[in-house]
Amino acid sequence: MIRLFFSTCLCVLLIITACNNNEVASNDTPAPAAKYTKTGTFEIMDPSFLNLVDTANGIEILAEGFDWSEGPLWVADGNYVLFTDIPPNKVMKWSEAKGLEEYLSPAGYTSDVPRTGESGANGLMLDANGKLILCQHGDRRLARMEAPLDSPKAIFTTIVDNFEGKRLNSPNDAVFHANGDLFFTDPPYGLVNNINDSSKEISFQGVYRVGKDGKAKLVTQNMTRPNGIAFSPDYKKLYVANSGDTIKIWNVFDVAEDGSTSNERLFYDASASKDPGAPDGLKVDKNGIIYATGPGGVWVITPEAKVLGKIKVGQACSNVALNGDQTELYITADPWLVRVKLKK
């Protein structure tokens, strides 16, 4: 999670530049009675981008007014999206039927002792039993909500909160391997004073794996700010975003059948991009296409590391989620939750 602020001028500029020959405005052909306000542009770098993204439908603003939206999760049983609003320590819910609702509070910090900073939850996911798993910044742990999804309550069980006896920084994003192991990133963004916080107990920012024994095992400590994390469809590759101030890259690991990782290497370097921002959350579709938030918006990248284009929302984008049949991409973008239709 990186909190970035885009000025009004930048938002306007993105829309104005839609007339460039490699960009398409998201609202070029709006429906006569569009239900949602449209925003942003599409930057097309390869024609195959148009086979994936429905640029004619545009980028729809579904909900707004958030402090810093993050961690979108599609819940198929109910057809809705859960996502976090980190500073107010809440999980929100959006559905086509009911619109925006508050879902859970508190979400990431459960102590009665007041604190500042990014205290709420970040990444969200469901485990094999359909339980909600939260990366809790304020409580510095990965936790499971014990209440049912349709009757949420702030009743949590700790999954992991330490590495070799030292408290985690602030778990940011996580993903399950096919064998049930839980992989997560642990940058310092949730600490009140970030990297310089006096309560920081681990000297590095790690990527970890939690197996059946419930203990965090180090995958790598080589990344300055490990952030978004996702597997390829066959679980043979693990992608991790690195959101350092100057290092703006995605790394990739080889993954064995038992979940062990090897051969950490560069997947794509975005540091030359002139757009503001850095890699953050990402998801991979059934064909291996990567939708990764990064400088300027959401990057659409092939498994061979070819950038097909960008979804330029006009706000800093933190993370994405695919719906059940992968025909919709939900994007958390600072004060907004937005949606882009995809092609089958």
CSV table of N, CA, C and O in Angstrom, one decimal, residues 170-276:
chain,number,residue,atom,x,y,z
A,170,SER,N,3.8,-4.7,9.3
A,170,SER,CA,2.4,-4.5,9.0
A,170,SER,C,2.0,-5.3,7.8
A,170,SER,O,2.2,-4.7,6.7
A,171,PRO,N,1.6,-6.5,7.9
A,171,PRO,CA,1.2,-7.3,6.8
A,171,PRO,C,0.3,-6.5,5.8
A,171,PRO,O,-0.6,-5.9,6.2
A,172,ASN,N,0.7,-6.6,4.5
A,172,ASN,CA,0.1,-5.7,3.5
A,172,ASN,C,-0.8,-6.4,2.5
A,172,ASN,O,-1.9,-6.0,2.2
A,173,ASP,N,-0.3,-7.6,2.0
A,173,ASP,CA,-1.1,-8.3,1.0
A,173,ASP,C,-0.7,-9.8,1.1
A,173,ASP,O,0.4,-10.1,1.6
A,174,ALA,N,-1.7,-10.7,0.7
A,174,ALA,CA,-1.4,-12.1,0.9
A,174,ALA,C,-2.2,-12.9,-0.2
A,174,ALA,O,-3.1,-12.4,-0.8
A,175,VAL,N,-1.7,-14.1,-0.3
A,175,VAL,CA,-2.4,-15.0,-1.3
A,175,VAL,C,-2.1,-16.5,-0.9
A,175,VAL,O,-1.1,-16.8,-0.3
A,176,PHE,N,-3.1,-17.3,-1.1
A,176,PHE,CA,-3.0,-18.8,-0.8
A,176,PHE,C,-2.4,-19.5,-2.0
A,176,PHE,O,-2.8,-19.3,-3.1
A,177,HIS,N,-1.5,-20.5,-1.7
A,177,HIS,CA,-1.0,-21.4,-2.6
A,177,HIS,C,-2.1,-22.5,-2.7
A,177,HIS,O,-2.9,-22.7,-1.8
A,178,ALA,N,-2.0,-23.3,-3.8
A,178,ALA,CA,-3.0,-24.5,-3.9
A,178,ALA,C,-2.9,-25.5,-2.8
A,178,ALA,O,-3.9,-26.1,-2.5
A,179,ASN,N,-1.7,-25.6,-2.2
A,179,ASN,CA,-1.6,-26.5,-1.1
A,179,ASN,C,-2.1,-26.0,0.3
A,179,ASN,O,-2.0,-26.7,1.3
A,180,GLY,N,-2.6,-24.7,0.3
A,180,GLY,CA,-3.1,-24.1,1.5
A,180,GLY,C,-2.1,-23.2,2.2
A,180,GLY,O,-2.5,-22.5,3.2
A,181,ASP,N,-0.8,-23.2,1.8
A,181,ASP,CA,0.2,-22.3,2.4
A,181,ASP,C,-0.2,-20.8,2.1
A,181,ASP,O,-0.7,-20.5,1.0
A,182,LEU,N,0.0,-20.0,3.1
A,182,LEU,CA,-0.4,-18.6,2.9
A,182,LEU,C,0.9,-17.7,2.8
A,182,LEU,O,1.8,-17.8,3.6
A,183,PHE,N,1.0,-17.0,1.7
A,183,PHE,CA,2.2,-16.2,1.4
A,183,PHE,C,1.8,-14.7,1.6
A,183,PHE,O,0.7,-14.3,1.2
A,184,PHE,N,2.6,-13.9,2.3
A,184,PHE,CA,2.3,-12.5,2.5
A,184,PHE,C,3.5,-11.6,2.5
A,184,PHE,O,4.6,-12.1,2.7
A,185,THR,N,3.2,-10.3,2.3
A,185,THR,CA,4.3,-9.3,2.3
A,185,THR,C,4.2,-8.5,3.5
A,185,THR,O,3.1,-8.3,4.1
A,186,ASP,N,5.3,-7.9,4.0
A,186,ASP,CA,5.3,-7.2,5.3
A,186,ASP,C,6.2,-5.9,5.2
A,186,ASP,O,7.2,-5.8,5.9
A,187,PRO,N,5.7,-4.9,4.5
A,187,PRO,CA,6.4,-3.6,4.5
A,187,PRO,C,6.1,-2.8,5.7
A,187,PRO,O,5.3,-3.3,6.5
A,188,PRO,N,6.6,-1.6,5.9
A,188,PRO,CA,6.3,-0.9,7.1
A,188,PRO,C,5.2,0.2,7.0
A,188,PRO,O,5.1,1.0,7.9
A,189,TYR,N,4.4,0.1,6.0
A,189,TYR,CA,3.5,1.2,5.7
A,189,TYR,C,2.4,1.4,6.8
A,189,TYR,O,1.9,2.5,7.0
A,190,GLY,N,2.1,0.4,7.6
A,190,GLY,CA,1.1,0.5,8.6
A,190,GLY,C,1.6,1.0,9.9
A,190,GLY,O,0.9,1.3,10.8
A,191,LEU,N,2.9,1.1,10.1
A,191,LEU,CA,3.5,1.6,11.3
A,191,LEU,C,3.4,3.1,11.3
A,191,LEU,O,3.4,3.8,10.3
A,192,VAL,N,3.2,3.7,12.5
A,192,VAL,CA,2.9,5.1,12.6
A,192,VAL,C,4.0,5.9,11.9
A,192,VAL,O,3.7,6.9,11.2
A,193,ASN,N,5.2,5.6,12.2
A,193,ASN,CA,6.3,6.3,11.6
A,193,ASN,C,7.1,5.5,10.5
A,193,ASN,O,8.3,5.7,10.3
A,194,ASN,N,6.3,4.6,9.9
A,194,ASN,CA,6.8,3.9,8.7
A,194,ASN,C,8.2,3.2,9.0
A,194,ASN,O,8.3,2.6,10.1
A,195,ILE,N,9.1,3.3,8.2
A,195,ILE,CA,10.4,2.6,8.3
A,195,ILE,C,11.1,3.0,9.6
A,195,ILE,O,12.0,2.3,10.1
A,196,ASN,N,10.9,4.2,10.1
A,196,ASN,CA,11.6,4.7,11.2
A,196,ASN,C,10.9,4.6,12.5
A,196,ASN,O,11.3,5.2,13.5
A,197,ASP,N,9.8,3.8,12.5
A,197,ASP,CA,9.0,3.6,13.7
A,197,ASP,C,9.8,2.9,14.8
A,197,ASP,O,10.5,1.9,14.6
A,198,SER,N,9.8,3.4,16.0
A,198,SER,CA,10.6,2.8,17.1
A,198,SER,C,10.1,1.4,17.6
A,198,SER,O,10.9,0.7,18.2
A,199,SER,N,8.9,1.1,17.2
A,199,SER,CA,8.4,-0.3,17.6
A,199,SER,C,8.7,-1.3,16.5
A,199,SER,O,8.4,-2.5,16.7
A,200,LYS,N,9.4,-1.0,15.5
A,200,LYS,CA,9.8,-1.9,14.4
A,200,LYS,C,10.8,-2.9,15.0
A,200,LYS,O,11.9,-2.5,15.5
A,201,GLU,N,10.5,-4.2,14.9
A,201,GLU,CA,11.4,-5.2,15.5
A,201,GLU,C,12.2,-6.0,14.5
A,201,GLU,O,13.2,-6.6,14.8
A,202,ILE,N,11.8,-6.0,13.2
A,202,ILE,CA,12.5,-6.7,12.2
A,202,ILE,C,13.2,-5.7,11.3
A,202,ILE,O,12.7,-4.7,10.9
A,203,SER,N,14.5,-6.0,11.0
A,203,SER,CA,15.4,-5.0,10.4
A,203,SER,C,15.1,-4.9,8.9
A,203,SER,O,15.6,-3.9,8.2
A,204,PHE,N,14.4,-5.8,8.3
A,204,PHE,CA,14.1,-5.8,6.9
A,204,PHE,C,12.6,-5.9,6.6
A,204,PHE,O,11.8,-6.0,7.5
A,205,GLN,N,12.3,-5.8,5.3
A,205,GLN,CA,10.9,-5.9,4.9
A,205,GLN,C,10.8,-7.3,4.1
A,205,GLN,O,11.3,-7.4,3.0
A,206,GLY,N,10.1,-8.2,4.7
A,206,GLY,CA,10.1,-9.6,4.1
A,206,GLY,C,8.9,-10.0,3.4
A,206,GLY,O,7.8,-9.4,3.5
A,207,VAL,N,9.1,-11.1,2.6
A,207,VAL,CA,8.0,-11.9,2.1
A,207,VAL,C,8.0,-13.2,2.8
A,207,VAL,O,9.1,-13.8,2.9
A,208,TYR,N,6.9,-13.7,3.3
A,208,TYR,CA,6.9,-14.9,4.1
A,208,TYR,C,5.9,-15.9,3.6
A,208,TYR,O,5.0,-15.6,2.8
A,209,ARG,N,6.1,-17.1,4.1
A,209,ARG,CA,5.2,-18.2,3.8
A,209,ARG,C,4.8,-18.9,5.1
A,209,ARG,O,5.6,-19.2,6.0
A,210,VAL,N,3.5,-19.1,5.3
A,210,VAL,CA,3.0,-19.8,6.5
A,210,VAL,C,2.4,-21.1,6.1
A,210,VAL,O,1.4,-21.2,5.4
A,211,GLY,N,3.0,-22.2,6.7
A,211,GLY,CA,2.6,-23.5,6.4
A,211,GLY,C,1.6,-24.1,7.5
A,211,GLY,O,1.1,-23.3,8.3
A,212,LYS,N,1.5,-25.4,7.5
A,212,LYS,CA,0.6,-26.0,8.4
A,212,LYS,C,1.0,-25.8,9.9
A,212,LYS,O,0.1,-25.9,10.8
A,213,ASP,N,2.3,-25.6,10.1
A,213,ASP,CA,2.7,-25.4,11.5
A,213,ASP,C,2.4,-24.0,12.0
A,213,ASP,O,2.6,-23.7,13.2
A,214,GLY,N,1.9,-23.1,11.2
A,214,GLY,CA,1.5,-21.8,11.6
A,214,GLY,C,2.6,-20.8,11.8
A,214,GLY,O,2.4,-19.6,12.3
A,215,LYS,N,3.9,-21.2,11.4
A,215,LYS,CA,5.0,-20.3,11.6
A,215,LYS,C,5.4,-19.6,10.3
A,215,LYS,O,5.3,-20.2,9.2
A,216,ALA,N,5.8,-18.3,10.4
A,216,ALA,CA,6.2,-17.6,9.2
A,216,ALA,C,7.7,-18.0,8.8
A,216,ALA,O,8.6,-18.0,9.7
A,217,LYS,N,7.8,-18.4,7.6
A,217,LYS,CA,9.2,-18.8,7.1
A,217,LYS,C,9.5,-17.7,6.0
A,217,LYS,O,8.7,-17.4,5.1
A,218,LEU,N,10.7,-17.3,6.0
A,218,LEU,CA,11.2,-16.2,5.1
A,218,LEU,C,11.3,-16.7,3.7
A,218,LEU,O,12.0,-17.7,3.4
A,219,VAL,N,10.7,-16.0,2.8
A,219,VAL,CA,10.8,-16.3,1.3
A,219,VAL,C,11.9,-15.4,0.8
A,219,VAL,O,12.8,-15.9,0.1
A,220,THR,N,11.9,-14.1,1.1
A,220,THR,CA,13.0,-13.2,0.7
A,220,THR,C,13.0,-12.0,1.6
A,220,THR,O,12.0,-11.6,2.1
A,221,GLN,N,14.2,-11.4,1.8
A,221,GLN,CA,14.4,-10.1,2.4
A,221,GLN,C,15.1,-9.2,1.5
A,221,GLN,O,15.6,-8.1,1.9
A,222,ASN,N,15.1,-9.5,0.2
A,222,ASN,CA,15.8,-8.7,-0.8
A,222,ASN,C,15.1,-7.5,-1.4
A,222,ASN,O,15.6,-6.8,-2.2
A,223,MET,N,13.8,-7.4,-1.0
A,223,MET,CA,13.0,-6.3,-1.6
A,223,MET,C,12.8,-5.2,-0.6
A,223,MET,O,12.6,-5.4,0.6
A,224,THR,N,12.9,-3.9,-1.0
A,224,THR,CA,12.9,-2.8,-0.1
A,224,THR,C,11.5,-2.6,0.5
A,224,THR,O,11.4,-2.2,1.6
A,225,ARG,N,10.5,-2.7,-0.4
A,225,ARG,CA,9.1,-2.6,0.1
A,225,ARG,C,8.2,-3.6,-0.6
A,225,ARG,O,7.4,-3.2,-1.5
A,226,PRO,N,8.3,-4.9,-0.2
A,226,PRO,CA,7.4,-5.8,-0.9
A,226,PRO,C,6.0,-5.5,-0.6
A,226,PRO,O,5.6,-5.1,0.5
A,227,ASN,N,5.1,-5.7,-1.7
A,227,ASN,CA,3.8,-5.1,-1.6
A,227,ASN,C,2.8,-6.1,-2.1
A,227,ASN,O,2.5,-7.2,-1.5
A,228,GLY,N,2.2,-5.9,-3.3
A,228,GLY,CA,1.3,-6.8,-3.9
A,228,GLY,C,1.9,-8.2,-4.2
A,228,GLY,O,3.1,-8.3,-4.5
A,229,ILE,N,1.0,-9.2,-4.2
A,229,ILE,CA,1.5,-10.6,-4.3
A,229,ILE,C,0.5,-11.5,-5.0
A,229,ILE,O,-0.7,-11.3,-4.7
A,230,ALA,N,0.9,-12.3,-5.9
A,230,ALA,CA,-0.1,-13.1,-6.6
A,230,ALA,C,0.6,-14.3,-7.3
A,230,ALA,O,1.8,-14.2,-7.7
A,231,PHE,N,-0.1,-15.4,-7.5
A,231,PHE,CA,0.4,-16.6,-8.2
A,231,PHE,C,-0.1,-16.6,-9.6
A,231,PHE,O,-1.2,-16.0,-10.0
A,232,SER,N,0.7,-17.2,-10.5
A,232,SER,CA,0.2,-17.6,-11.8
A,232,SER,C,-0.9,-18.6,-11.7
A,232,SER,O,-1.0,-19.3,-10.7
A,233,PRO,N,-1.7,-18.8,-12.8
A,233,PRO,CA,-2.8,-19.8,-12.6
A,233,PRO,C,-2.4,-21.2,-12.3
A,233,PRO,O,-3.2,-21.9,-11.6
A,234,ASP,N,-1.2,-21.6,-12.7
A,234,ASP,CA,-0.7,-23.0,-12.4
A,234,ASP,C,0.1,-23.0,-11.2
A,234,ASP,O,0.7,-24.1,-10.8
A,235,TYR,N,0.2,-21.9,-10.5
A,235,TYR,CA,1.0,-21.8,-9.2
A,235,TYR,C,2.5,-22.1,-9.4
A,235,TYR,O,3.2,-22.3,-8.4
A,236,LYS,N,3.0,-22.0,-10.6
A,236,LYS,CA,4.4,-22.2,-10.8
A,236,LYS,C,5.2,-20.9,-10.7
A,236,LYS,O,6.5,-21.0,-10.8
A,237,LYS,N,4.5,-19.8,-10.7
A,237,LYS,CA,5.2,-18.5,-10.6
A,237,LYS,C,4.6,-17.7,-9.5
A,237,LYS,O,3.3,-17.7,-9.3
A,238,LEU,N,5.4,-17.0,-8.7
A,238,LEU,CA,4.9,-16.0,-7.7
A,238,LEU,C,5.4,-14.6,-8.1
A,238,LEU,O,6.6,-14.4,-8.2
A,239,TYR,N,4.5,-13.7,-8.2
A,239,TYR,CA,4.8,-12.3,-8.6
A,239,TYR,C,4.7,-11.5,-7.3
A,239,TYR,O,3.7,-11.6,-6.5
A,240,VAL,N,5.7,-10.6,-7.1
A,240,VAL,CA,5.7,-9.7,-5.9
A,240,VAL,C,6.1,-8.3,-6.4
A,240,VAL,O,7.1,-8.1,-7.0
A,241,ALA,N,5.2,-7.3,-6.1
A,241,ALA,CA,5.5,-5.9,-6.4
A,241,ALA,C,6.5,-5.4,-5.4
A,241,ALA,O,6.4,-5.7,-4.2
A,242,ASN,N,7.4,-4.5,-5.8
A,242,ASN,CA,8.3,-3.8,-4.9
A,242,ASN,C,8.1,-2.3,-5.1
A,242,ASN,O,8.2,-1.7,-6.2
A,243,SER,N,7.7,-1.7,-4.0
A,243,SER,CA,7.2,-0.3,-4.0
A,243,SER,C,8.2,0.7,-3.4
A,243,SER,O,7.8,1.6,-2.7
A,244,GLY,N,9.4,0.5,-3.6
A,244,GLY,CA,10.4,1.4,-3.1
A,244,GLY,C,10.3,2.8,-3.7
A,244,GLY,O,9.7,3.0,-4.8
A,245,ASP,N,10.9,3.8,-3.0
A,245,ASP,CA,10.8,5.2,-3.5
A,245,ASP,C,11.4,5.4,-4.9
A,245,ASP,O,10.9,6.1,-5.7
A,246,THR,N,12.5,4.7,-5.2
A,246,THR,CA,13.1,4.8,-6.5
A,246,THR,C,13.1,3.5,-7.2
A,246,THR,O,13.2,3.5,-8.5
A,247,ILE,N,13.0,2.4,-6.5
A,247,ILE,CA,13.0,1.1,-7.2
A,247,ILE,C,11.5,0.7,-7.4
A,247,ILE,O,10.7,0.5,-6.5
A,248,LYS,N,11.1,0.7,-8.7
A,248,LYS,CA,9.7,0.4,-9.0
A,248,LYS,C,9.7,-0.8,-9.9
A,248,LYS,O,9.7,-0.7,-11.2
A,249,ILE,N,9.6,-2.0,-9.3
A,249,ILE,CA,9.8,-3.2,-10.1
A,249,ILE,C,8.8,-4.3,-9.6
A,249,ILE,O,8.2,-4.1,-8.5
A,250,TRP,N,8.6,-5.3,-10.4
A,250,TRP,CA,7.9,-6.5,-10.0
A,250,TRP,C,9.0,-7.6,-10.1
A,250,TRP,O,9.7,-7.8,-11.1
A,251,ASN,N,9.1,-8.5,-9.1
A,251,ASN,CA,9.9,-9.6,-9.1
A,251,ASN,C,9.1,-10.9,-9.3
A,251,ASN,O,7.9,-10.9,-9.1
A,252,VAL,N,9.7,-12.0,-9.7
A,252,VAL,CA,9.0,-13.2,-9.9
A,252,VAL,C,9.9,-14.4,-9.3
A,252,VAL,O,11.1,-14.3,-9.4
A,253,PHE,N,9.2,-15.4,-8.8
A,253,PHE,CA,9.9,-16.5,-8.2
A,253,PHE,C,9.4,-17.8,-8.9
A,253,PHE,O,8.2,-17.8,-9.3
A,254,ASP,N,10.2,-18.8,-9.0
A,254,ASP,CA,9.7,-20.1,-9.4
A,254,ASP,C,9.1,-20.8,-8.1
A,254,ASP,O,9.7,-20.6,-7.0
A,255,VAL,N,8.0,-21.6,-8.3
A,255,VAL,CA,7.4,-22.2,-7.2
A,255,VAL,C,7.3,-23.7,-7.5
A,255,VAL,O,6.8,-24.1,-8.6
A,256,ALA,N,7.7,-24.5,-6.6
A,256,ALA,CA,7.6,-26.0,-6.7
A,256,ALA,C,6.2,-26.4,-6.2
A,256,ALA,O,5.4,-25.7,-5.7
A,257,GLU,N,5.9,-27.7,-6.5
A,257,GLU,CA,4.6,-28.2,-6.1
A,257,GLU,C,4.3,-28.1,-4.6
A,257,GLU,O,3.1,-28.0,-4.2
A,258,ASP,N,5.3,-28.2,-3.8
A,258,ASP,CA,5.1,-28.2,-2.4
A,258,ASP,C,5.1,-26.7,-1.8
A,258,ASP,O,4.9,-26.5,-0.6
A,259,GLY,N,5.1,-25.7,-2.7
A,259,GLY,CA,5.1,-24.3,-2.4
A,259,GLY,C,6.4,-23.7,-2.1
A,259,GLY,O,6.4,-22.4,-1.9
A,260,SER,N,7.5,-24.4,-2.1
A,260,SER,CA,8.8,-23.8,-1.9
A,260,SER,C,9.2,-22.9,-3.1
A,260,SER,O,8.8,-23.2,-4.3
A,261,THR,N,9.9,-21.9,-2.9
A,261,THR,CA,10.3,-20.9,-3.9
A,261,THR,C,11.8,-20.9,-4.2
A,261,THR,O,12.6,-21.3,-3.4
A,262,SER,N,12.1,-20.5,-5.4
A,262,SER,CA,13.5,-20.4,-5.8
A,262,SER,C,13.6,-19.4,-7.0
A,262,SER,O,12.6,-18.9,-7.5
A,263,ASN,N,14.9,-19.1,-7.3
A,263,ASN,CA,15.2,-18.3,-8.5
A,263,ASN,C,14.5,-16.9,-8.5
A,263,ASN,O,13.8,-16.5,-9.5
A,264,GLU,N,14.6,-16.2,-7.4
A,264,GLU,CA,14.0,-14.8,-7.4
A,264,GLU,C,14.7,-14.0,-8.5
A,264,GLU,O,16.0,-14.0,-8.6
A,265,ARG,N,14.0,-13.2,-9.2
A,265,ARG,CA,14.5,-12.4,-10.3
A,265,ARG,C,13.6,-11.3,-10.7
A,265,ARG,O,12.4,-11.3,-10.3
A,266,LEU,N,14.1,-10.4,-11.5
A,266,LEU,CA,13.3,-9.3,-12.0
A,266,LEU,C,12.3,-9.8,-13.0
A,266,LEU,O,12.7,-10.5,-14.0
A,267,PHE,N,11.1,-9.3,-12.9
A,267,PHE,CA,10.1,-9.6,-13.9
A,267,PHE,C,9.9,-8.4,-14.8
A,267,PHE,O,10.0,-8.5,-16.0
A,268,TYR,N,9.7,-7.2,-14.2
A,268,TYR,CA,9.6,-6.0,-15.0
A,268,TYR,C,10.0,-4.8,-14.2
A,268,TYR,O,9.7,-4.7,-13.0
A,269,ASP,N,10.8,-3.9,-14.9
A,269,ASP,CA,11.3,-2.6,-14.2
A,269,ASP,C,10.5,-1.5,-14.8
A,269,ASP,O,10.5,-1.2,-15.9
A,270,ALA,N,9.7,-0.8,-13.9
A,270,ALA,CA,8.9,0.4,-14.3
A,270,ALA,C,9.5,1.7,-13.9
A,270,ALA,O,8.9,2.7,-13.9
A,271,SER,N,10.8,1.7,-13.4
A,271,SER,CA,11.4,2.9,-12.9
A,271,SER,C,11.6,4.0,-13.9
A,271,SER,O,11.7,5.2,-13.6
A,272,ALA,N,11.5,3.6,-15.2
A,272,ALA,CA,11.7,4.6,-16.3
A,272,ALA,C,10.4,5.3,-16.6
A,272,ALA,O,10.4,6.3,-17.4
A,273,SER,N,9.3,4.9,-16.1
A,273,SER,CA,8.0,5.5,-16.4
A,273,SER,C,8.0,6.9,-15.9
A,273,SER,O,8.4,7.2,-14.8
A,274,LYS,N,7.4,7.8,-16.7
A,274,LYS,CA,7.3,9.2,-16.3
A,274,LYS,C,6.0,9.5,-15.5
A,274,LYS,O,5.8,10.6,-15.0
A,275,ASP,N,5.2,8.5,-15.4
A,275,ASP,CA,3.9,8.6,-14.6
A,275,ASP,C,4.3,8.5,-13.1
A,275,ASP,O,5.2,7.8,-12.7
A,276,PRO,N,3.5,9.3,-12.3
A,276,PRO,CA,3.8,9.2,-10.8
A,276,PRO,C,3.2,7.8,-10.3
A,276,PRO,O,2.4,7.2,-10.9
